[in-house]
Every structure is written in C-alpha cells, then in structure tokens.
C-alpha cells in the first residue's frame, strides 16, 4: 500500500497534533519527541534536536509522570498551532495507545505430505545462503503452524522457515530445498536483504545529522523500516524521498491535523 507521507509535512501556521513527554518548569514548558530515551537517568532530559517549546500546557493534565528535581513531567496529546518553532496548545488529552504492527503472513498451505513436526534444525546454513544472495531474497523469519486450529499442543510447535523471494517462487523453493532440510515456505518479498540494508544505512546517516530530528529507526523482516522523528519538515521529506518513501514507515511526534 502506498502512503502519502507528504501530507505529514509540518509548515508554519499549521494546526498540529503532537504526542510526547512534556516537562513544565516555573516559567517554561517543553515537549520531547515521543520515543526519545531519557538521558543519564534524568526523566526530564531530552536531546536538543528532539525538543520544542510549548505554550499553554496544563501540568495537572499530564499522565504517566511525576515530579523530578522540581520539574513536573508527563505524557499528553495536544492540538494547537505550530508557530515560530513552538506549539501553542489549544486542546490537551491523554495520549492514544501505541500503534501495533499486524502479524506478518503465515507460512501458507502445507506441502504434499505435510510439515515435519517440531522445531527447525539450525538456520545458519540457510541464513548464510540468503545473505550470499542478498539481492534475491528478503529477511528470513520463523513461523509456526497448527496452533490456531488446535491441531497440536503449544508445547510442541511445528516451525517453518519463511523466506521472502524476489522473483519466481517455485524455482526458489527448489533451490532452497538443496540448502535446508527443514520446513521451508517461500512468499513474495516486499524488498530484498540488499535493498533493506542499503536503506537502513542511508537512514542511519540521516539520523546522525542532528538537524533532521530523528529519534530512532528500527524494524526488519519484510516490513517497512520505522523512522521516528520530532516532525517531518519539507527538507527531511525530500531527503527521505531520495532514499525511497515506499521502504519506510514514518512516525513523527508532531503532525498536521489532517482533514480528509
């Protein structure tokens, strides 16, 4: 599915929605990007590139927080206006639950004769082969079968090595059978190991540039790489566009209030 990430670009004067950790002092308040990690045990600290001033936050309405060294902190979702690099808060709510990834597709139907019961043998030979042909295969994962239908006990799982494939599935199945003797299923790949690694390295370069305000990157297997950030600027969007927007899932802490 193609996502229009350009809609998430934040521009001056936009009505925005923001979720993160807020810190309130006597004369000021700030918001830190949603997934930023506290620095050196200080529950109120935040890297400067992941921090924005806020005006109008209600300290008493913050949740999951407390008081640390005289500063009140906690989490909230706010709606306000993005102006001069700060958020002018108009509405404040408790944060929404985090977004969960859907489970990846299962191994699919069993081959003729069924699956071999039990755990898989060592995956090292298969993994080494996939990496040596990184342009043709996606990242290996292990699936299980039989549990949902009650066919086997959860204590005796039947495992299947699931290999995403770039290209013809049947020829890849025959090829991999000569490498790995355990259960193996092949599925269409969203991206190859090589493509995923190149994308990840390019994203790491962006993250190392503090001006981009990226707080974390992660994800794997055959899913898009998740990129968490303070906000999506026009400049950062253009950089991600060069890398490949179809390969990422963006999670800004500050987004425009979208009207469909």
Short mmCIF file of C-alpha atoms in Angstrom, two decimals:
data_model
loop_
_atom_site.label_atom_id
_atom_site.label_comp_id
_atom_site.label_asym_id
_atom_site.label_seq_id
_atom_site.Cartn_x
_atom_site.Cartn_y
_atom_site.Cartn_z
CA UNK A 1 0.00 0.00 0.00
CA UNK A 2 1.35 3.45 -0.97
CA UNK A 3 1.16 6.07 1.77
CA UNK A 4 1.10 9.80 1.04
CA UNK A 5 3.74 10.80 3.58
CA UNK A 6 3.88 14.32 2.14
CA UNK A 7 0.63 15.04 3.99
CA UNK A 8 2.59 14.85 7.27
CA UNK A 9 4.90 17.77 6.48
CA UNK A 10 4.56 20.46 9.17
CA UNK A 11 4.64 24.09 7.98
CA UNK A 12 4.46 27.40 9.81
CA UNK A 13 0.94 28.23 10.94
CA UNK A 14 -0.34 24.66 10.65
CA UNK A 15 -2.85 23.28 13.10
CA UNK A 16 -0.95 20.35 14.57
CA UNK A 17 -1.40 17.31 16.77
CA UNK A 18 1.53 16.37 18.98
CA UNK A 19 2.19 13.45 21.31
CA UNK A 20 5.17 13.26 23.59
CA UNK A 21 6.67 13.85 27.02
CA UNK A 22 6.09 17.32 28.42
CA UNK A 23 8.23 18.99 31.08
CA UNK A 24 6.88 22.01 32.95
CA UNK A 25 9.13 24.39 34.87
CA UNK A 26 8.21 27.56 36.71
CA UNK A 27 8.43 29.78 33.66
CA UNK A 28 8.54 27.44 30.64
CA UNK A 29 7.43 24.14 29.18
CA UNK A 30 8.80 21.81 26.52
CA UNK A 31 7.81 18.67 24.64
CA UNK A 32 10.21 15.87 23.78
CA UNK A 33 9.70 13.53 20.80
CA UNK A 34 7.54 10.52 21.65
CA UNK A 35 10.17 7.75 21.53
CA UNK A 36 13.17 9.70 22.81
CA UNK A 37 15.08 7.93 25.60
CA UNK A 38 15.78 9.79 28.89
CA UNK A 39 19.41 10.90 29.15
CA UNK A 40 21.64 9.72 32.01
CA UNK A 41 18.70 8.71 34.18
CA UNK A 42 17.16 12.20 34.12
CA UNK A 43 13.46 11.63 33.48
CA UNK A 44 13.05 15.20 32.22
CA UNK A 45 16.11 15.45 29.95
CA UNK A 46 15.87 15.43 26.16
CA UNK A 47 18.30 15.88 23.27
CA UNK A 48 18.08 19.44 21.97
CA UNK A 49 17.22 18.27 18.45
CA UNK A 50 14.14 16.40 19.74
CA UNK A 51 12.80 19.22 21.91
CA UNK A 52 10.30 22.02 21.21
CA UNK A 53 8.91 24.77 23.44
CA UNK A 54 5.17 24.68 24.18
CA UNK A 55 2.82 27.34 25.44
CA UNK A 56 -0.43 26.58 27.27
CA UNK A 57 0.19 23.03 28.57
CA UNK A 58 -1.76 22.03 31.68
CA UNK A 59 0.73 20.37 34.02
CA UNK A 60 -2.06 18.82 36.07
CA UNK A 61 -3.40 17.08 32.98
CA UNK A 62 -0.20 15.15 32.25
CA UNK A 63 -0.27 11.37 32.78
CA UNK A 64 2.31 8.63 33.48
CA UNK A 65 4.69 11.14 35.04
CA UNK A 66 5.54 12.90 38.26
CA UNK A 67 7.97 15.44 39.68
CA UNK A 68 11.73 15.22 39.17
CA UNK A 69 14.13 17.79 40.62
CA UNK A 70 11.38 20.37 40.89
CA UNK A 71 10.12 19.85 37.35
CA UNK A 72 6.74 18.28 36.58
CA UNK A 73 6.71 15.87 33.67
CA UNK A 74 4.29 13.51 31.99
CA UNK A 75 2.70 12.48 28.71
CA UNK A 76 -0.08 14.06 26.68
CA UNK A 77 -1.53 14.53 23.23
CA UNK A 78 -2.21 18.15 22.34
CA UNK A 79 -3.74 20.08 19.47
CA UNK A 80 -2.52 23.57 18.73
CA UNK A 81 -0.74 25.82 16.26
CA UNK A 82 2.84 25.46 15.04
CA UNK A 83 4.34 28.94 15.20
CA UNK A 84 7.96 30.12 15.39
CA UNK A 85 9.23 26.63 16.20
CA UNK A 86 6.86 26.08 19.11
CA UNK A 87 3.40 24.67 19.82
CA UNK A 88 0.64 26.97 21.03
CA UNK A 89 -1.61 24.49 22.84
CA UNK A 90 -5.37 24.76 22.41
CA UNK A 91 -6.58 21.30 23.48
CA UNK A 92 -5.00 18.61 25.65
CA UNK A 93 -5.80 14.88 26.01
CA UNK A 94 -4.31 11.67 27.36
CA UNK A 95 -2.07 10.01 24.72
CA UNK A 96 -3.53 7.34 22.45
CA UNK A 97 -2.35 3.71 22.75
CA UNK A 98 0.68 2.91 20.62
CA UNK A 99 0.30 1.55 17.12
CA UNK A 100 0.89 -2.19 16.73
CA UNK A 101 2.17 -3.83 13.58
CA UNK A 102 -0.10 -6.54 12.18
CA UNK A 103 1.31 -10.03 12.31
CA UNK A 104 3.23 -10.98 9.15
CA UNK A 105 1.63 -13.53 6.83
CA UNK A 106 1.98 -17.15 7.91
CA UNK A 107 3.79 -19.90 6.02
CA UNK A 108 0.75 -20.70 3.89
CA UNK A 109 -0.57 -24.17 3.00
CA UNK A 110 1.47 -27.25 3.88
CA UNK A 111 3.33 -29.06 1.10
CA UNK A 112 2.29 -32.50 -0.11
CA UNK A 113 2.95 -34.84 2.79
CA UNK A 114 2.60 -32.08 5.38
CA UNK A 115 5.10 -30.26 7.55
CA UNK A 116 7.78 -32.00 9.57
CA UNK A 117 6.65 -31.69 13.22
CA UNK A 118 8.67 -29.91 15.87
CA UNK A 119 11.43 -27.33 15.91
CA UNK A 120 13.62 -26.42 12.95
CA UNK A 121 17.23 -27.53 12.60
CA UNK A 122 19.92 -24.86 12.70
CA UNK A 123 19.06 -21.94 10.43
CA UNK A 124 22.70 -20.92 9.96
CA UNK A 125 23.24 -22.63 6.57
CA UNK A 126 20.01 -21.16 5.21
CA UNK A 127 20.74 -17.69 6.59
CA UNK A 128 24.26 -17.74 5.16
CA UNK A 129 22.89 -18.72 1.74
CA UNK A 130 20.28 -15.96 1.76
CA UNK A 131 22.85 -13.33 2.72
CA UNK A 132 25.19 -14.53 -0.04
CA UNK A 133 22.32 -13.94 -2.50
CA UNK A 134 21.03 -10.79 -0.79
CA UNK A 135 19.63 -9.26 -3.96
CA UNK A 136 17.26 -12.22 -4.50
CA UNK A 137 15.85 -12.90 -1.01
CA UNK A 138 14.25 -10.99 1.82
CA UNK A 139 14.89 -11.39 5.53
CA UNK A 140 14.28 -14.83 6.97
CA UNK A 141 11.68 -15.28 9.70
CA UNK A 142 10.30 -18.30 11.57
CA UNK A 143 6.59 -19.09 11.51
CA UNK A 144 4.54 -21.66 13.36
CA UNK A 145 1.59 -23.73 12.18
CA UNK A 146 -1.15 -25.72 13.82
CA UNK A 147 -1.66 -23.66 16.97
CA UNK A 148 -4.61 -21.57 15.84
CA UNK A 149 -6.61 -24.61 14.77
CA UNK A 150 -5.72 -26.66 17.82
CA UNK A 151 -4.07 -29.35 15.71
CA UNK A 152 -1.02 -29.54 18.00
CA UNK A 153 -0.12 -28.59 21.54
CA UNK A 154 1.53 -25.17 22.02
CA UNK A 155 4.28 -27.10 23.79
CA UNK A 156 5.10 -28.91 20.56
CA UNK A 157 5.11 -26.22 17.91
CA UNK A 158 5.73 -27.02 14.28
CA UNK A 159 8.15 -24.41 12.96
CA UNK A 160 8.56 -23.28 9.36
CA UNK A 161 11.34 -21.13 7.89
CA UNK A 162 9.61 -18.40 5.87
CA UNK A 163 11.75 -16.91 3.11
CA UNK A 164 10.64 -13.84 1.12
CA UNK A 165 11.67 -14.21 -2.53
CA UNK A 166 12.30 -11.68 -5.27
CA UNK A 167 11.19 -13.46 -8.43
CA UNK A 168 9.76 -16.90 -9.14
CA UNK A 169 8.64 -18.74 -6.01
CA UNK A 170 8.69 -22.30 -7.31
CA UNK A 171 12.24 -22.16 -8.63
CA UNK A 172 13.36 -20.56 -5.37
CA UNK A 173 11.63 -23.31 -3.38
CA UNK A 174 13.51 -26.00 -5.29
CA UNK A 175 16.79 -24.10 -4.94
CA UNK A 176 16.43 -23.65 -1.16
CA UNK A 177 15.46 -27.28 -0.63
CA UNK A 178 19.01 -28.16 -1.60
CA UNK A 179 20.34 -25.88 1.14
CA UNK A 180 17.97 -26.52 4.05
CA UNK A 181 16.36 -29.80 5.08
CA UNK A 182 13.74 -28.38 7.48
CA UNK A 183 10.29 -26.95 6.76
CA UNK A 184 10.55 -24.05 4.37
CA UNK A 185 7.94 -21.76 2.83
CA UNK A 186 8.52 -19.10 0.19
CA UNK A 187 6.49 -15.90 -0.09
CA UNK A 188 6.77 -12.81 -2.33
CA UNK A 189 9.29 -10.31 -0.96
CA UNK A 190 8.48 -6.65 -0.41
CA UNK A 191 12.21 -5.91 -0.54
CA UNK A 192 15.46 -7.82 -0.74
CA UNK A 193 18.02 -8.11 2.07
CA UNK A 194 20.34 -5.92 0.00
CA UNK A 195 17.72 -3.23 -0.55
CA UNK A 196 16.78 -3.27 3.15
CA UNK A 197 20.43 -2.93 4.25
CA UNK A 198 21.12 -0.07 1.85
CA UNK A 199 18.00 1.75 3.04
CA UNK A 200 18.88 1.22 6.70
CA UNK A 201 22.41 2.57 6.20
CA UNK A 202 21.07 5.67 4.43
CA UNK A 203 18.60 6.26 7.28
CA UNK A 204 21.38 5.92 9.85
CA UNK A 205 23.28 8.67 8.03
CA UNK A 206 20.20 10.90 8.29
CA UNK A 207 19.81 10.10 11.99
CA UNK A 208 23.44 11.03 12.71
CA UNK A 209 22.70 14.52 11.39
CA UNK A 210 21.03 16.04 14.46
CA UNK A 211 19.31 18.69 12.34
CA UNK A 212 16.93 16.05 10.99
CA UNK A 213 15.41 15.38 14.42
CA UNK A 214 15.22 11.59 14.01
CA UNK A 215 14.91 9.83 17.36
CA UNK A 216 15.03 6.17 16.30
CA UNK A 217 14.98 3.80 13.37
CA UNK A 218 14.01 0.16 13.55
CA UNK A 219 12.06 -2.71 12.11
CA UNK A 220 13.09 -5.60 9.98
CA UNK A 221 11.95 -8.77 8.31
CA UNK A 222 9.77 -7.83 5.36
CA UNK A 223 8.20 -4.75 6.92
CA UNK A 224 8.99 -1.10 6.19
CA UNK A 225 11.71 0.44 8.34
CA UNK A 226 10.13 2.54 11.06
CA UNK A 227 11.53 6.07 11.36
CA UNK A 228 10.52 8.05 14.46
CA UNK A 229 11.16 11.79 14.48
CA UNK A 230 10.16 15.05 16.06
CA UNK A 231 8.39 16.26 12.92
CA UNK A 232 8.55 15.87 9.15
CA UNK A 233 9.92 19.04 7.61
CA UNK A 234 9.94 19.80 3.91
CA UNK A 235 13.73 19.33 3.87
CA UNK A 236 13.63 15.96 5.64
CA UNK A 237 10.84 14.76 3.36
CA UNK A 238 12.98 15.47 0.28
CA UNK A 239 15.90 13.53 1.79
CA UNK A 240 13.65 10.55 2.55
CA UNK A 241 12.19 10.77 -0.94
CA UNK A 242 15.67 10.14 -2.38
CA UNK A 243 16.12 7.07 -0.15
CA UNK A 244 12.70 5.64 -1.05
CA UNK A 245 9.49 6.52 0.78
CA UNK A 246 7.97 3.16 -0.13
CA UNK A 247 10.57 1.49 2.10
CA UNK A 248 9.80 3.42 5.30
CA UNK A 249 7.04 3.95 7.85
CA UNK A 250 7.23 7.46 9.30
CA UNK A 251 6.22 8.22 12.88
CA UNK A 252 6.54 11.95 13.63
CA UNK A 253 5.58 13.15 17.09
CA UNK A 254 4.14 16.35 15.60
CA UNK A 255 1.83 16.08 12.58
CA UNK A 256 -0.66 18.39 10.88
CA UNK A 257 -4.29 17.95 11.85
CA UNK A 258 -5.41 16.15 8.72
CA UNK A 259 -8.81 16.80 7.18
CA UNK A 260 -9.93 14.11 4.70
#
